[in-house]
C-alpha positions as a Python dict, from the first residue, in 0.01 Angstrom:
ca = {
    (1, 'M'): (0, 0, 0),
    (2, 'T'): (73, 120, 355),
    (3, 'L'): (209, 466, 430),
    (4, 'T'): (537, 316, 555),
    (5, 'R'): (594, 131, 227),
    (6, 'V'): (512, 445, 27),
    (7, 'L'): (759, 652, 227),
    (8, 'L'): (1026, 382, 194),
    (9, 'K'): (970, 359, -181),
    (10, 'N'): (993, 736, -220),
    (11, 'R'): (1306, 747, -8),
    (12, 'N'): (1472, 483, -227),
    (13, 'L'): (1367, 673, -538),
    (14, 'L'): (1509, 999, -401),
    (15, 'S'): (1830, 818, -309),
    (16, 'K'): (1866, 688, -665),
    (17, 'I'): (1798, 1032, -812),
    (18, 'K'): (2051, 1192, -577),
    (19, 'K'): (2310, 929, -666),
    (20, 'Y'): (2249, 986, -1037),
    (21, 'F'): (2283, 1362, -1020),
    (22, 'N'): (2559, 1371, -758),
    (23, 'K'): (2871, 1388, -970),
    (24, 'D'): (3102, 1532, -705),
    (25, 'I'): (3446, 1375, -737),
    (26, 'A'): (3777, 1356, -551),
    (27, 'I'): (4104, 1368, -742),
    (28, 'D'): (4450, 1256, -638),
    (29, 'L'): (4654, 1461, -884),
    (30, 'G'): (4975, 1265, -852),
    (31, 'T'): (5314, 1298, -1019),
    (32, 'A'): (5293, 943, -1152),
    (33, 'N'): (4918, 868, -1162),
    (34, 'T'): (4589, 1055, -1138),
    (35, 'L'): (4305, 879, -956),
    (36, 'V'): (3941, 987, -948),
    (37, 'F'): (3688, 876, -685),
    (38, 'S'): (3311, 915, -703),
    (39, 'P'): (3080, 854, -402),
    (40, 'G'): (2875, 541, -455),
    (41, 'Q'): (3099, 422, -739),
    (42, 'G'): (3447, 411, -587),
    (43, 'I'): (3758, 451, -803),
    (44, 'I'): (3631, 539, -1149),
    (45, 'L'): (3961, 639, -1306),
    (46, 'N'): (4326, 547, -1250),
    (47, 'E'): (4559, 662, -1527),
    (48, 'P'): (4918, 789, -1560),
    (49, 'S'): (4967, 1167, -1537),
    (50, 'V'): (5114, 1183, -1886),
    (51, 'V'): (5018, 1384, -2194),
    (52, 'T'): (5162, 1350, -2545),
    (53, 'M'): (5169, 1659, -2762),
    (54, 'Q'): (5216, 1672, -3141),
    (55, 'K'): (5358, 1968, -3333),
    (56, 'D'): (5212, 2052, -3673),
    (57, 'F'): (5388, 2221, -3965),
    (58, 'Q'): (5319, 2562, -3807),
    (59, 'N'): (5490, 2446, -3484),
    (60, 'E'): (5161, 2460, -3293),
    (61, 'K'): (5095, 2188, -3034),
    (62, 'R'): (4786, 1976, -2993),
    (63, 'V'): (4706, 1698, -2746),
    (64, 'L'): (4755, 1358, -2905),
    (65, 'A'): (4692, 1127, -2609),
    (66, 'V'): (4636, 1139, -2232),
    (67, 'G'): (4686, 878, -1960),
    (68, 'K'): (4762, 515, -2037),
    (69, 'E'): (4794, 563, -2410),
    (70, 'A'): (5030, 857, -2356),
    (71, 'K'): (5251, 666, -2108),
    (72, 'Y'): (5297, 383, -2356),
    (73, 'M'): (5452, 641, -2591),
    (74, 'L'): (5719, 748, -2338),
    (75, 'G'): (6061, 704, -2496),
    (76, 'R'): (5909, 589, -2825),
    (77, 'T'): (5805, 916, -2990),
    (78, 'P'): (5937, 1071, -3313),
    (79, 'G'): (6069, 1426, -3323),
    (80, 'N'): (5734, 1597, -3371),
    (81, 'I'): (5569, 1419, -3076),
    (82, 'V'): (5670, 1475, -2714),
    (83, 'A'): (5547, 1294, -2402),
    (84, 'I'): (5512, 1530, -2104),
    (85, 'R'): (5452, 1481, -1733),
    (86, 'P'): (5289, 1814, -1635),
    (87, 'I'): (5301, 1736, -1260),
    (88, 'K'): (5655, 1764, -1127),
    (89, 'D'): (5739, 1677, -766),
    (90, 'G'): (5371, 1683, -677),
    (91, 'V'): (5296, 2032, -812),
    (92, 'I'): (5198, 2175, -1149),
    (93, 'A'): (5499, 2234, -1373),
    (94, 'D'): (5302, 2314, -1690),
    (95, 'F'): (4975, 2497, -1629),
    (96, 'E'): (4826, 2469, -1979),
    (97, 'I'): (4896, 2098, -2022),
    (98, 'T'): (4774, 2021, -1668),
    (99, 'Q'): (4453, 2208, -1751),
    (100, 'Q'): (4400, 1995, -2061),
    (101, 'M'): (4482, 1676, -1872),
    (102, 'L'): (4240, 1765, -1592),
    (103, 'K'): (3971, 1855, -1842),
    (104, 'Y'): (4015, 1515, -2007),
    (105, 'F'): (3998, 1326, -1677),
    (106, 'I'): (3701, 1526, -1542),
    (107, 'S'): (3514, 1485, -1869),
    (108, 'K'): (3584, 1111, -1869),
    (109, 'A'): (3475, 1076, -1506),
    (110, 'T'): (3147, 1267, -1556),
    (111, 'Q'): (3066, 1176, -1915),
    (112, 'K'): (2718, 1041, -1838),
    (113, 'N'): (2607, 1378, -1705),
    (114, 'S'): (2838, 1628, -1871),
    (115, 'F'): (2583, 1908, -1815),
    (116, 'I'): (2631, 1882, -1438),
    (117, 'R'): (2927, 2079, -1306),
    (118, 'P'): (3086, 1874, -1028),
    (119, 'R'): (3223, 1987, -695),
    (120, 'I'): (3582, 1865, -682),
    (121, 'V'): (3821, 1785, -398),
    (122, 'I'): (4185, 1778, -509),
    (123, 'C'): (4478, 1651, -300),
    (124, 'V'): (4798, 1857, -303),
    (125, 'P'): (5134, 1821, -123),
    (126, 'Y'): (5184, 1983, 216),
    (127, 'G'): (5331, 2334, 201),
    (128, 'I'): (5192, 2421, -142),
    (129, 'T'): (5247, 2789, -226),
    (130, 'Q'): (4968, 3036, -303),
    (131, 'V'): (5078, 3044, -667),
    (132, 'E'): (5068, 2665, -693),
    (133, 'K'): (4735, 2656, -510),
    (134, 'R'): (4585, 2907, -753),
    (135, 'A'): (4720, 2712, -1050),
    (136, 'V'): (4548, 2392, -934),
    (137, 'Q'): (4220, 2568, -862),
    (138, 'E'): (4212, 2755, -1194),
    (139, 'S'): (4297, 2437, -1383),
    (140, 'A'): (4003, 2253, -1225),
    (141, 'L'): (3760, 2543, -1264),
    (142, 'S'): (3850, 2593, -1630),
    (143, 'A'): (3812, 2217, -1677),
    (144, 'G'): (3446, 2236, -1567),
    (145, 'A'): (3438, 2225, -1185),
    (146, 'R'): (3160, 2404, -997),
    (147, 'S'): (3382, 2456, -693),
    (148, 'V'): (3726, 2333, -588),
    (149, 'H'): (3848, 2227, -243),
    (150, 'L'): (4218, 2157, -184),
    (151, 'I'): (4328, 1928, 98),
    (152, 'E'): (4680, 1823, 190),
    (153, 'E'): (4789, 1474, 93),
    (154, 'P'): (4906, 1360, 440),
    (155, 'L'): (4561, 1438, 585),
    (156, 'A'): (4384, 1265, 297),
    (157, 'A'): (4614, 963, 335),
    (158, 'A'): (4541, 942, 708),
    (159, 'I'): (4165, 956, 645),
    (160, 'G'): (4199, 690, 374),
    (161, 'A'): (4396, 470, 615),
    (162, 'N'): (4106, 498, 865),
    (163, 'L'): (4315, 672, 1131),
    (164, 'P'): (4132, 866, 1408),
    (165, 'I'): (4258, 1205, 1290),
    (166, 'T'): (3994, 1410, 1478),
    (167, 'E'): (4087, 1261, 1817),
    (168, 'P'): (4356, 1406, 2049),
    (169, 'V'): (4597, 1128, 1956),
    (170, 'G'): (4922, 1154, 1762),
    (171, 'N'): (4934, 967, 1430),
    (172, 'L'): (5252, 949, 1224),
    (173, 'V'): (5185, 909, 851),
    (174, 'V'): (5461, 856, 595),
    (175, 'D'): (5315, 900, 247),
    (176, 'I'): (5562, 806, -28),
    (177, 'G'): (5420, 916, -361),
    (178, 'G'): (5559, 945, -711),
    (179, 'G'): (5720, 1286, -669),
    (180, 'T'): (5725, 1360, -297),
    (181, 'T'): (5736, 1199, 46),
    (182, 'G'): (5534, 1360, 322),
    (183, 'V'): (5600, 1281, 688),
    (184, 'A'): (5318, 1419, 903),
    (185, 'I'): (5220, 1414, 1269),
    (186, 'I'): (4841, 1448, 1277),
    (187, 'S'): (4613, 1520, 1572),
    (188, 'L'): (4271, 1682, 1627),
    (189, 'G'): (4197, 1707, 1256),
    (190, 'G'): (4512, 1899, 1166),
    (191, 'I'): (4878, 1862, 1081),
    (192, 'V'): (5096, 1940, 1384),
    (193, 'I'): (5432, 1873, 1220),
    (194, 'C'): (5504, 1795, 857),
    (195, 'E'): (5826, 1752, 663),
    (196, 'S'): (5808, 1706, 286),
    (197, 'I'): (6090, 1622, 45),
    (198, 'K'): (6101, 1579, -330),
    (199, 'V'): (6187, 1212, -307),
    (200, 'G'): (5944, 948, -428),
    (201, 'G'): (5896, 677, -686),
    (202, 'D'): (6040, 889, -967),
    (203, 'R'): (6356, 954, -766),
    (204, 'L'): (6394, 579, -705),
    (205, 'D'): (6368, 520, -1080),
    (206, 'E'): (6626, 791, -1145),
    (207, 'S'): (6865, 632, -894),
    (208, 'I'): (6835, 297, -1074),
    (209, 'I'): (6906, 463, -1411),
    (210, 'N'): (7216, 638, -1272),
    (211, 'Y'): (7346, 324, -1100),
    (212, 'I'): (7322, 117, -1417),
    (213, 'R'): (7484, 393, -1619),
    (214, 'R'): (7777, 420, -1375),
    (215, 'N'): (7837, 51, -1318),
    (216, 'F'): (7745, -105, -1651),
    (217, 'N'): (7780, 179, -1905),
    (218, 'L'): (7423, 102, -2004),
    (219, 'L'): (7152, 358, -2072),
    (220, 'I'): (6796, 255, -1988),
    (221, 'G'): (6465, 444, -2002),
    (222, 'E'): (6210, 540, -1735),
    (223, 'R'): (5975, 251, -1807),
    (224, 'T'): (6260, -1, -1781),
    (225, 'A'): (6375, 151, -1451),
    (226, 'E'): (6019, 132, -1314),
    (227, 'N'): (6001, -235, -1415),
    (228, 'I'): (6330, -304, -1235),
    (229, 'K'): (6202, -129, -921),
    (230, 'T'): (5878, -326, -928),
    (231, 'N'): (6041, -666, -980),
    (232, 'L'): (6375, -638, -799),
    (233, 'G'): (6349, -328, -582),
    (234, 'T'): (6393, -379, -208),
    (235, 'A'): (6454, -144, 81),
    (236, 'L'): (6628, -408, 292),
    (237, 'C'): (6815, -727, 200),
    (238, 'I'): (6763, -956, 497),
    (239, 'E'): (6850, -1288, 338),
    (240, 'K'): (7007, -1428, 27),
    (241, 'D'): (6778, -1367, -268),
    (242, 'N'): (6881, -1517, -601),
    (243, 'K'): (6614, -1339, -802),
    (244, 'N'): (6758, -1188, -1119),
    (245, 'L'): (6626, -983, -1408),
    (246, 'S'): (6752, -935, -1763),
    (247, 'V'): (6773, -567, -1852),
    (248, 'K'): (6805, -428, -2203),
    (249, 'G'): (6940, -90, -2300),
    (250, 'R'): (7197, 95, -2509),
    (251, 'D'): (7569, 43, -2449),
    (252, 'L'): (7725, 387, -2393),
    (253, 'V'): (8063, 267, -2523),
    (254, 'T'): (7967, 91, -2845),
    (255, 'G'): (7627, 255, -2899),
    (256, 'T'): (7468, -83, -2969),
    (257, 'P'): (7183, -262, -2783),
    (258, 'K'): (7301, -467, -2487),
    (259, 'T'): (7155, -698, -2222),
    (260, 'I'): (7278, -732, -1864),
    (261, 'T'): (7159, -927, -1560),
    (262, 'L'): (7073, -751, -1234),
    (263, 'N'): (7008, -898, -890),
    (264, 'R'): (6823, -769, -585),
    (265, 'F'): (7137, -668, -395),
    (266, 'Q'): (7250, -442, -677),
    (267, 'V'): (6911, -270, -697),
    (268, 'N'): (6909, -226, -318),
    (269, 'K'): (7247, -54, -344),
    (270, 'A'): (7110, 173, -618),
    (271, 'L'): (6826, 286, -388),
    (272, 'T'): (7042, 362, -84),
    (273, 'D'): (7062, 742, -118),
    (274, 'P'): (6690, 824, -166),
    (275, 'L'): (6590, 579, 108),
    (276, 'E'): (6835, 743, 351),
    (277, 'E'): (6684, 1082, 266),
    (278, 'I'): (6341, 949, 366),
    (279, 'I'): (6483, 824, 697),
    (280, 'R'): (6645, 1163, 768),
    (281, 'T'): (6312, 1333, 702),
    (282, 'I'): (6127, 1102, 942),
    (283, 'R'): (6387, 1166, 1213),
    (284, 'L'): (6361, 1541, 1156),
    (285, 'A'): (5982, 1528, 1203),
    (286, 'L'): (6019, 1318, 1519),
    (287, 'E'): (6270, 1564, 1664),
    (288, 'K'): (6010, 1841, 1632),
    (289, 'T'): (5721, 1639, 1777),
    (290, 'P'): (5575, 1754, 2113),
    (291, 'P'): (5640, 1503, 2395),
    (292, 'E'): (5275, 1403, 2446),
    (293, 'L'): (5231, 1319, 2078),
    (294, 'A'): (5568, 1144, 2073),
    (295, 'S'): (5444, 905, 2342),
    (296, 'D'): (5142, 823, 2123),
    (297, 'I'): (5370, 750, 1828),
    (298, 'V'): (5581, 513, 2039),
    (299, 'D'): (5262, 310, 2094),
    (300, 'N'): (5099, 350, 1752),
    (301, 'G'): (5408, 359, 1532),
    (302, 'I'): (5430, 463, 1168),
    (303, 'F'): (5149, 427, 916),
    (304, 'L'): (5289, 384, 568),
    (305, 'T'): (5089, 494, 261),
    (306, 'G'): (5152, 570, -106),
    (307, 'G'): (5312, 365, -381),
    (308, 'G'): (5645, 359, -195),
    (309, 'A'): (5481, 143, 73),
    (310, 'L'): (5477, -140, -181),
    (311, 'L'): (5857, -145, -217),
    (312, 'H'): (5978, -483, -93),
    (313, 'N'): (6066, -479, 283),
    (314, 'M'): (5996, -106, 316),
    (315, 'D'): (5820, -161, 649),
    (316, 'L'): (6110, -366, 786),
    (317, 'F'): (6357, -101, 670),
    (318, 'L'): (6172, 180, 851),
    (319, 'K'): (6135, -32, 1164),
    (320, 'E'): (6506, -109, 1170),
    (321, 'K'): (6606, 256, 1118),
    (322, 'T'): (6356, 421, 1357),
    (323, 'G'): (6288, 153, 1618),
    (324, 'L'): (5913, 215, 1581),
    (325, 'P'): (5644, -35, 1479),
    (326, 'V'): (5542, 11, 1116),
    (327, 'S'): (5204, -70, 961),
    (328, 'I'): (5128, -62, 590),
    (329, 'A'): (4781, 74, 521),
    (330, 'D'): (4527, -132, 333),
    (331, 'K'): (4540, -30, -34),
    (332, 'P'): (4829, 215, 18),
    (333, 'L'): (4816, 335, -343),
    (334, 'L'): (4453, 443, -297),
    (335, 'C'): (4469, 595, 53),
    (336, 'V'): (4494, 957, -64),
    (337, 'V'): (4205, 948, -310),
    (338, 'L'): (3987, 733, -80),
    (339, 'G'): (4046, 977, 206),
    (340, 'A'): (3956, 1271, -18),
    (341, 'G'): (3647, 1083, -133),
    (342, 'K'): (3529, 1031, 226),
    (343, 'T'): (3529, 1407, 286),
    (344, 'L'): (3263, 1452, 16),
    (345, 'D'): (3014, 1287, 253),
    (346, 'H'): (3137, 1479, 560),
    (347, 'L'): (3115, 1849, 482),
    (348, 'D'): (3211, 1958, 833),
    (349, 'L'): (3538, 1767, 806),
    (350, 'L'): (3596, 1893, 452),
    (351, 'N'): (3551, 2255, 559),
    (352, 'Q'): (3781, 2196, 855),
    (353, 'I'): (4073, 2058, 653),
    (354, 'T'): (4035, 2256, 329),
    (355, 'I'): (4338, 2477, 262),
    (356, 'K'): (4229, 2839, 304),
}
């Protein structure tokens, strides 16, 4: 065996060993879903950010289910079981439950080598406070992390969308998540301007629930509202669309189960207010943008990421309202976690964008 072949064989062996022991992970700790990325493996976990707790006869709580199993229980639990979303508007609302949820997800993601403490990159909304930052870090450390790096979601989304964030060029990213929408102007590896509002997928669901309550005297749950948004939701009605959907709920007048039929125009009307809030936020960010970066944005337009990018005609709606070209990123739901995952292989970039 030649020396070259020996060296190549050893290099491949070392690469396999490194891959086996490298359990560093990136986490998109979202209001609606938590995603975990591992270098060399890709997305290894994608589950709802939901935890169900059960009270015993002494009124003490214990975790009953986490993730998909817990979400299925939403709206279907008896009195002694409660389904909780510990992440509210992109930040931790319940520290203890978030800690248990993170511990479950980290354990599940690193179960093959549970004795190895991973380095973890976690994405957080722009403008997170020091208290919220500490809560996220302590949750991850107590859940088994060796070290924790926090990076802002707009930056992670831009990296995941393969934008040239380190170049002196203005990039406008609109990341519409479950709890928040971040509008960021990014250049030279940093956020120049960012406006964030607590409007996202959950707010769209809430608007649908309120619209149906007001106009049909019908009460529906979160899962039903999400189904309506997915199947009928549209940001812009540009032509006649006869698509309908049967919706079941409880009649607020008689108290009995009832079924109604919704169409796309009605759902579009229900979403008007939160969509207009997103537009106002984009305009506010553009008003604050330096002229040189504004000229770049005229050429490059808006890059749309997050689950909200999948709302029917969302790109056309933003184009009509802003006059800018709009591009939807490949895999918009995964942009944040994929961007965070890329930083694990580029330590210089990670150190540059980590929140201090």
